[in-house]
Structure formats: structure tokens, C-alpha cells
Coordinates of C-alpha atoms (C1' of nucleotides) and ligand atoms in Angstrom, one line a residue:
Chain A
M1 CA 0.0 0.0 0.0
F2 CA 1.3 3.4 -1.0
S3 CA 0.4 6.8 0.4
I4 CA -0.3 9.5 -2.2
G5 CA 3.1 10.9 -1.5
Q6 CA 4.8 7.6 -2.3
L7 CA 2.8 7.2 -5.4
S8 CA 3.7 10.7 -6.5
K9 CA 7.4 10.0 -6.0
R10 CA 7.3 6.7 -7.9
T11 CA 5.4 8.0 -10.9
G12 CA 6.6 11.6 -11.0
V13 CA 3.0 12.8 -10.9
K14 CA 2.4 15.7 -8.5
I15 CA 0.0 15.1 -5.6
P16 CA -2.6 17.6 -6.6
T17 CA -2.5 16.2 -10.1
I18 CA -3.2 12.7 -8.8
R19 CA -6.2 14.0 -6.9
Y20 CA -7.3 15.8 -10.1
Y21 CA -7.1 12.6 -12.1
E22 CA -9.3 10.9 -9.5
Q23 CA -11.8 13.7 -9.8
M24 CA -11.8 13.4 -13.6
G25 CA -12.5 9.7 -13.2
L26 CA -9.1 8.6 -14.8
I27 CA -8.2 6.6 -11.7
D28 CA -10.5 4.9 -9.3
E29 CA -11.1 6.2 -5.8
P30 CA -8.6 4.3 -3.7
E31 CA -9.2 2.8 -0.3
R32 CA -8.7 5.0 2.7
S33 CA -6.8 4.6 5.9
E34 CA -8.7 4.9 9.2
G35 CA -7.8 8.5 9.2
N36 CA -9.2 9.0 5.7
Q37 CA -5.9 9.1 3.8
R38 CA -5.6 7.6 0.3
R39 CA -3.9 4.1 0.1
Y40 CA -3.0 2.8 -3.3
T41 CA -2.2 -0.7 -4.5
K42 CA 0.3 -1.8 -7.2
D43 CA -2.6 -1.7 -9.7
G44 CA -3.2 1.9 -8.9
L45 CA 0.5 2.5 -9.4
S46 CA 0.7 1.0 -12.8
R47 CA -2.5 2.7 -13.9
L48 CA -1.0 6.0 -12.9
S49 CA 2.3 5.2 -14.7
F50 CA 0.4 4.5 -17.8
I51 CA -1.3 7.9 -17.5
R52 CA 1.9 9.6 -16.9
H53 CA 3.6 8.1 -19.8
S54 CA 0.7 8.8 -22.1
R55 CA 0.7 12.5 -21.0
D56 CA 4.5 12.6 -21.6
L57 CA 3.8 11.4 -25.1
G58 CA 1.3 14.2 -25.5
F59 CA -2.0 12.3 -25.4
S60 CA -5.0 14.3 -24.1
V61 CA -6.8 13.2 -21.0
E62 CA -9.7 12.2 -23.2
D63 CA -7.5 10.0 -25.4
I64 CA -6.0 8.4 -22.3
R65 CA -9.5 7.6 -21.0
G66 CA -10.0 5.6 -24.2
L67 CA -6.6 4.0 -24.1
L68 CA -7.0 2.9 -20.5
D69 CA -10.4 1.5 -21.3
L70 CA -8.9 -0.6 -24.1
S71 CA -6.0 -1.7 -22.0
Q72 CA -8.5 -3.3 -19.6
H73 CA -9.8 -5.5 -22.5
P74 CA -6.9 -7.5 -23.9
E75 CA -9.1 -9.5 -26.2
K76 CA -10.4 -6.5 -28.2
P77 CA -8.8 -5.6 -31.5
C78 CA -6.2 -2.9 -31.2
S79 CA -7.5 -0.8 -34.1
D80 CA -9.1 1.7 -31.8
A81 CA -5.8 2.2 -30.1
H82 CA -4.1 2.7 -33.4
S83 CA -6.5 5.3 -34.6
I84 CA -6.1 7.3 -31.4
A85 CA -2.4 7.1 -31.8
A86 CA -2.5 7.9 -35.5
Q87 CA -4.7 10.9 -35.0
H88 CA -2.4 12.2 -32.3
L89 CA 0.6 11.7 -34.6
Q90 CA -1.1 13.8 -37.2
D91 CA -1.8 16.5 -34.6
V92 CA 1.8 16.5 -33.6
Q93 CA 3.0 16.8 -37.2
S94 CA 0.7 19.6 -38.0
R95 CA 1.9 21.5 -34.9
I96 CA 5.5 20.9 -36.1
T97 CA 4.6 22.3 -39.5
K98 CA 3.1 25.5 -38.0
L99 CA 6.0 26.0 -35.6
R100 CA 8.5 25.6 -38.4
R101 CA 6.8 28.4 -40.3
L102 CA 6.9 30.6 -37.3
E103 CA 10.5 29.7 -36.8
R104 CA 11.4 30.8 -40.3
E105 CA 9.5 34.1 -39.9
L106 CA 11.0 34.8 -36.5
K107 CA 14.5 34.1 -37.7
R108 CA 14.0 36.5 -40.5
I109 CA 12.6 39.4 -38.5
T110 CA 15.3 39.2 -35.8
K111 CA 17.9 40.0 -38.4
C112 CA 17.5 43.8 -37.9
D113 CA 20.3 46.3 -38.2
A114 CA 18.3 49.3 -37.2
G115 CA 19.3 50.8 -33.8
N116 CA 16.0 52.2 -32.8
V117 CA 12.3 51.3 -32.8
A118 CA 11.4 53.7 -35.6
T119 CA 12.9 51.5 -38.3
C120 CA 13.1 48.2 -36.5
A121 CA 12.3 45.2 -38.6
V122 CA 10.6 43.4 -35.7
I123 CA 8.2 46.2 -34.9
E124 CA 7.6 46.9 -38.6
T125 CA 6.8 43.3 -39.4
L126 CA 4.4 43.0 -36.5
A127 CA 2.6 46.0 -37.8
D128 CA 2.3 44.6 -41.3
H129 CA 1.8 41.0 -42.3
G130 CA 2.5 42.1 -45.8
L131 CA 6.2 42.0 -44.9
C132 CA 6.0 38.3 -44.0
E133 CA 7.1 35.6 -46.4
T134 CA 4.6 33.0 -45.3
E135 CA 1.0 32.7 -44.1
H136 CA 0.3 31.7 -40.5
Chain B
M1 CA -15.4 55.4 -36.9
F2 CA -15.9 51.6 -36.8
S3 CA -18.3 49.6 -34.8
I4 CA -16.8 46.6 -33.0
G5 CA -18.3 44.3 -35.7
Q6 CA -16.5 46.2 -38.4
L7 CA -13.3 46.2 -36.5
S8 CA -13.7 42.5 -36.0
K9 CA -14.2 41.9 -39.8
R10 CA -11.2 44.0 -40.7
T11 CA -8.8 42.4 -38.3
G12 CA -10.1 38.9 -38.1
V13 CA -10.3 39.2 -34.3
K14 CA -13.5 37.9 -32.9
I15 CA -15.8 40.4 -31.0
P16 CA -15.5 38.8 -27.6
T17 CA -11.8 38.7 -28.0
I18 CA -11.7 42.4 -28.7
R19 CA -13.6 43.1 -25.5
Y20 CA -11.2 40.7 -23.7
Y21 CA -8.2 42.7 -24.9
E22 CA -9.8 45.9 -23.7
Q23 CA -10.3 44.3 -20.3
M24 CA -6.7 43.2 -20.2
G25 CA -5.6 46.7 -21.0
L26 CA -4.0 45.8 -24.4
I27 CA -6.2 48.3 -26.2
D28 CA -7.6 51.5 -24.8
E29 CA -11.2 51.9 -24.0
P30 CA -12.7 53.4 -27.2
E31 CA -15.2 56.2 -27.3
R32 CA -18.9 55.3 -27.1
S33 CA -21.9 56.1 -29.2
E34 CA -24.9 57.8 -27.5
G35 CA -26.3 54.4 -26.9
N36 CA -23.1 53.1 -25.3
Q37 CA -21.7 51.1 -28.2
R38 CA -18.0 51.1 -28.9
R39 CA -16.7 53.3 -31.7
Y40 CA -13.1 52.8 -32.9
T41 CA -10.7 55.0 -34.8
K42 CA -8.1 54.1 -37.4
D43 CA -5.5 54.1 -34.6
G44 CA -7.6 51.5 -32.8
L45 CA -7.7 49.5 -36.0
S46 CA -3.9 49.5 -36.5
R47 CA -3.2 48.7 -32.8
L48 CA -5.5 45.7 -33.0
S49 CA -3.9 44.6 -36.3
F50 CA -0.6 44.7 -34.6
I51 CA -1.9 42.6 -31.7
R52 CA -3.5 40.1 -34.1
H53 CA -0.3 39.7 -36.1
S54 CA 1.8 39.3 -33.0
R55 CA -0.6 36.6 -31.8
D56 CA -0.4 34.9 -35.1
L57 CA 3.3 34.8 -34.7
G58 CA 2.9 33.2 -31.4
F59 CA 3.8 36.0 -29.0
S60 CA 2.1 35.9 -25.6
V61 CA -0.2 38.7 -24.5
E62 CA 2.5 39.8 -22.0
D63 CA 5.1 40.0 -24.8
I64 CA 2.7 42.0 -26.9
R65 CA 2.1 44.4 -24.1
G66 CA 5.8 45.2 -24.1
L67 CA 6.1 45.3 -27.9
L68 CA 3.1 47.7 -28.2
D69 CA 4.7 49.9 -25.5
L70 CA 7.9 50.0 -27.5
S71 CA 6.1 50.8 -30.7
Q72 CA 4.8 53.9 -29.1
H73 CA 8.4 55.2 -28.6
P74 CA 10.1 55.2 -31.9
E75 CA 13.2 56.9 -30.5
K76 CA 14.1 54.1 -28.1
P77 CA 16.7 51.5 -29.0
C78 CA 15.1 48.4 -30.4
S79 CA 17.2 45.9 -28.3
D80 CA 14.3 45.2 -26.0
A81 CA 12.1 44.2 -29.0
H82 CA 14.9 42.0 -30.2
S83 CA 15.3 40.2 -26.9
I84 CA 11.6 39.5 -26.7
A85 CA 11.6 38.1 -30.2
A86 CA 14.8 36.1 -29.6
Q87 CA 13.4 34.6 -26.5
H88 CA 10.2 33.7 -28.3
L89 CA 12.2 32.1 -31.2
Q90 CA 14.1 30.0 -28.6
D91 CA 10.7 28.9 -27.1
V92 CA 9.5 27.9 -30.5
Q93 CA 12.6 26.0 -31.3
S94 CA 12.5 24.1 -28.1
R95 CA 8.9 23.2 -28.7
I96 CA 9.9 21.9 -32.1
T97 CA 12.6 19.8 -30.7
K98 CA 10.2 18.2 -28.2
L99 CA 7.6 17.6 -30.8
R100 CA 10.0 15.9 -33.1
R101 CA 11.0 13.5 -30.4
L102 CA 7.3 12.8 -29.8
E103 CA 6.8 12.3 -33.6
R104 CA 9.6 9.7 -33.8
E105 CA 8.3 7.8 -30.8
L106 CA 4.7 7.9 -32.1
K107 CA 5.8 6.7 -35.6
R108 CA 7.6 3.8 -34.0
I109 CA 4.7 2.6 -31.8
T110 CA 2.1 2.8 -34.5
K111 CA 4.0 0.2 -36.4
C112 CA 2.2 -2.7 -34.7
D113 CA 1.3 -6.0 -36.3
A114 CA -0.6 -7.4 -33.4
G115 CA -4.3 -7.8 -33.9
N116 CA -5.5 -7.4 -30.4
V117 CA -4.8 -5.3 -27.3
A118 CA -3.0 -8.1 -25.4
T119 CA 0.1 -7.7 -27.5
C120 CA -0.4 -4.3 -29.1
A121 CA 2.7 -2.2 -29.3
V122 CA 0.8 1.0 -28.6
I123 CA -0.6 -0.2 -25.3
E124 CA 2.5 -1.9 -24.3
T125 CA 4.6 1.1 -24.9
L126 CA 2.3 3.4 -22.9
A127 CA 2.5 1.0 -20.0
D128 CA 6.3 1.0 -20.1
H129 CA 8.6 3.8 -20.9
G130 CA 11.5 1.4 -21.0
L131 CA 10.3 0.4 -24.5
C132 CA 10.9 4.0 -25.7
E133 CA 13.9 5.0 -27.6
T134 CA 14.1 8.6 -26.3
E135 CA 13.4 10.5 -23.2
H136 CA 10.5 13.0 -23.1
Chain F
dC1 C1' -42.6 52.6 -36.9
dT2 C1' -41.4 48.1 -37.0
dT3 C1' -38.3 44.5 -37.4
dG4 C1' -34.0 42.1 -37.4
dA5 C1' -29.3 42.5 -36.9
dA6 C1' -25.8 43.9 -34.0
dG7 C1' -24.4 45.6 -29.7
dC8 C1' -24.2 45.6 -24.4
dT9 C1' -22.8 43.4 -19.6
dC10 C1' -22.2 39.6 -16.9
dT11 C1' -21.2 34.9 -15.8
dA12 C1' -19.2 30.5 -16.6
dG13 C1' -16.7 27.1 -19.2
dT14 C1' -12.4 25.2 -21.8
dG15 C1' -7.7 21.9 -20.6
dG16 C1' -4.6 20.4 -17.5
dC17 C1' -3.1 21.4 -14.0
dT18 C1' -1.1 24.4 -9.7
dA19 C1' -1.3 27.1 -5.3
dG20 C1' -2.9 28.3 -0.9
dA21 C1' -5.9 28.3 3.4
dG22 C1' -7.0 26.0 7.4
dG23 C1' -7.2 21.9 9.5
dA24 C1' -6.4 16.6 10.7
dA25 C1' -3.5 12.4 10.6
dT26 C1' 0.7 10.2 10.6
dT27 C1' 5.6 9.5 11.6
dA28 C1' 10.0 10.6 13.9
dT29 C1' 12.5 12.1 17.5
dA30 C1' 13.4 13.1 22.5
Chain I
dT1 C1' 4.8 8.8 25.9
dA2 C1' 4.8 13.6 24.6
dT3 C1' 5.8 16.6 21.2
dA4 C1' 7.4 18.1 16.9
dA5 C1' 7.8 17.7 12.0
dT6 C1' 5.9 16.1 8.1
dT7 C1' 2.3 14.6 5.3
dC8 C1' -2.3 14.5 4.2
dC9 C1' -7.3 16.2 3.9
dT10 C1' -11.0 19.3 1.5
dC11 C1' -12.2 23.3 -0.7
dT12 C1' -11.6 27.3 -3.4
dA13 C1' -9.4 30.0 -6.8
dG14 C1' -6.0 31.0 -10.3
dC15 C1' -3.3 30.2 -14.7
dC16 C1' -3.7 31.3 -20.3
dA17 C1' -6.2 33.1 -24.1
dC18 C1' -10.0 32.9 -25.2
dT19 C1' -15.3 31.3 -26.2
dA20 C1' -20.2 30.7 -25.4
dG21 C1' -24.6 31.9 -23.8
dA22 C1' -28.4 34.5 -21.3
dG23 C1' -31.1 38.4 -21.2
dC24 C1' -31.3 42.9 -22.4
dT25 C1' -30.6 47.5 -25.4
dT26 C1' -29.5 50.1 -29.6
dC27 C1' -29.0 50.7 -34.3
dA28 C1' -30.1 50.8 -39.4
dA29 C1' -33.0 49.6 -43.2
dG30 C1' -37.4 49.7 -45.2
Ligands
ZN1 ZN1 15.4 46.2 -34.5
ZN2 ZN1 2.7 37.7 -41.0
ZN3 ZN1 -1.7 -2.7 -32.0
ZN4 ZN1 8.6 6.8 -23.2

DNA sequence: CTTGAAGCTCTAGTGGCTAGAGGAATTATA
DNA sequence: TATAATTCCTCTAGCCACTAGAGCTTCAAG
């Protein structure tokens, strides 16, 4: 049996976050000590580790809800898991694309030789998208 | 003089967002019609365009506050503007780096030949970071 | 003068936590 | 065993940058 603090240390999930996951229904309400403190089992630990790792990989809480559900049913086909993962991969890729466009634009505008704001490329560009090379 | 709706159409900023910016002190409170509706000048329009474009480029509202402030003082050196932009560029680049690591990992796990959850690479990897190739 | 679009204020919700108040339980030390 | 230090409890509110909706008022066209 682990206290919430021990669970937190073992998983790297902060204590208020654990309680938040409980409230969101991602983890079951654990048993309590006589004094009403949470006591977790190994199952609780591995479930929380699963959540932590999924968050680290960028999955949303809603995605994780689905993935946890699937993981409880080993006999089901894994196509649902794959479509969640594939969708997430797409999201990640489209975010990368957008950020790369930003990066290019930001690199360009920070090459400014002006000394003062009146003719600064940063300020001028912000005031006029026409000076940009790409859309965003 | 523009109504808030006209301003919204010209800048692409939604009406509630314009009011939100006013509340946050990013734009001045505009004059009002006799019936208490907002009436904007060309100055208000260009200030909001500046904000919109800065948001499109990913700057935070706090950054924009500083950049707007600078843009009102053309005689000042533009080094402050540059450090805001450079910091933002760094943020963008570090986000790209993280997302690329995610992308690689996600690509890897979605190559799963198993038919069911019991042996699915997606689910197995989520349960065990040891199966990952990179940190995240 | 009527009607419908557009505006007003105010409140609350989004996601995924995080911080703090004020108290109770547990654990470690003397 | 007494006390002190630490951990835990619940509850509320805040973060960012909006977005949505209720219930009302004003404006512009016909
Ligand atoms: Zn400059
Ligand atoms: Zn632009
Ligand atoms: Zn699979
Ligand atoms: Zn991993």
C-alpha cells in the first residue's frame, strides 16, 4: 500500500494532479486509511504510470481515457488504439509544421540592423503582415 | 469610426476577444456612441492589427504588451524588442525539438502488427517507458 | 414605426493542472 | 509517551487566451 506521496514519487505525478485525475475519473477512488488518507495498490501505481507516460507522449486526457479502457480489454482488436495514436501523430505533425513556419519568420525578423524602434524590422513586421514571407 | 463588428471583420479578431483585450488593457477603451456602443478610430484598428499579427506569430499577451509599448516610442533603441523576439524564437525551437522527439516515438509505436490489445505495441509502450527510444 | 441585426454586460466554461488556506492524521524524535 | 515535524485532507481560486450563452438594449433599413 502506498500513500499518495509515495505514489507521487514513484510516478513523478504531483500530488494535486493525482487528486485531479481521481476527480476526472481517470483513476478509481482508492481505499482509505482509518484517518481518511488515500492508500494505493500496485494496480493503482501501474495505472497512474500508464497515464503519466501517455501524457508525456502528448496524449490528451480524453485520449487516455479511451486507451485505459482498451487496456482493460486485452481480447479486443487494437485498431481503436491505433486510430487514437495515428490521430495524435497527425496533430503533432501539423503542430510541427506550423511551428517551423513561425521559426522561419521569427529568424528573418530578428535580423535587424536598425538601432531604434522607428525603423526596427521586428516592430515593422508586427505592424504589417505584408512583410511576411509565409502565411500563418 | 468603426463599430466593434466592423473592427472584427477588418482584423479577423472575434468580437468577444476584442472586448477581452480591452479588459486586459491591451487596447484603450474606445469612445462610445450615445447608446453606449464602442466606436473605434483608425488608430484603434492598427493597434488591434498589430496585436493580431503578433498573436499569429505566437507571441504571448505579455510580450505583446511590451512590444506595443515600445512601438509607441520610436526613438528608443530596439534591443528590447529583439530580446523579446529572440526569447520567443528559442521557445518555438525548443517546442519543435520536443515535438520531433514525440513524432519519432509515435511513428515507431504505431507500427504494430498485433491484432488485439493483449500484444499491441501502442498499449505496451504506454505501459512501459522502458520500451521507448528517447526521453521525453 | 417596425423589425431584425448587432451591440451591451455579466457569468461561466475550456484543458490540465497548480497554489494556498486551514485543519487533521501520521511519523519521527526526545 | 509527549511533542514536533511532516504529510495528508477538502475546498476554493488562479493560470492562459479565449469562447459561449443569457437576457437585455441600440441601431439601421425599409
Ligand atoms: Zn530592430
Ligand atoms: Zn505575418
Ligand atoms: Zn496494435
Ligand atoms: Zn517513453
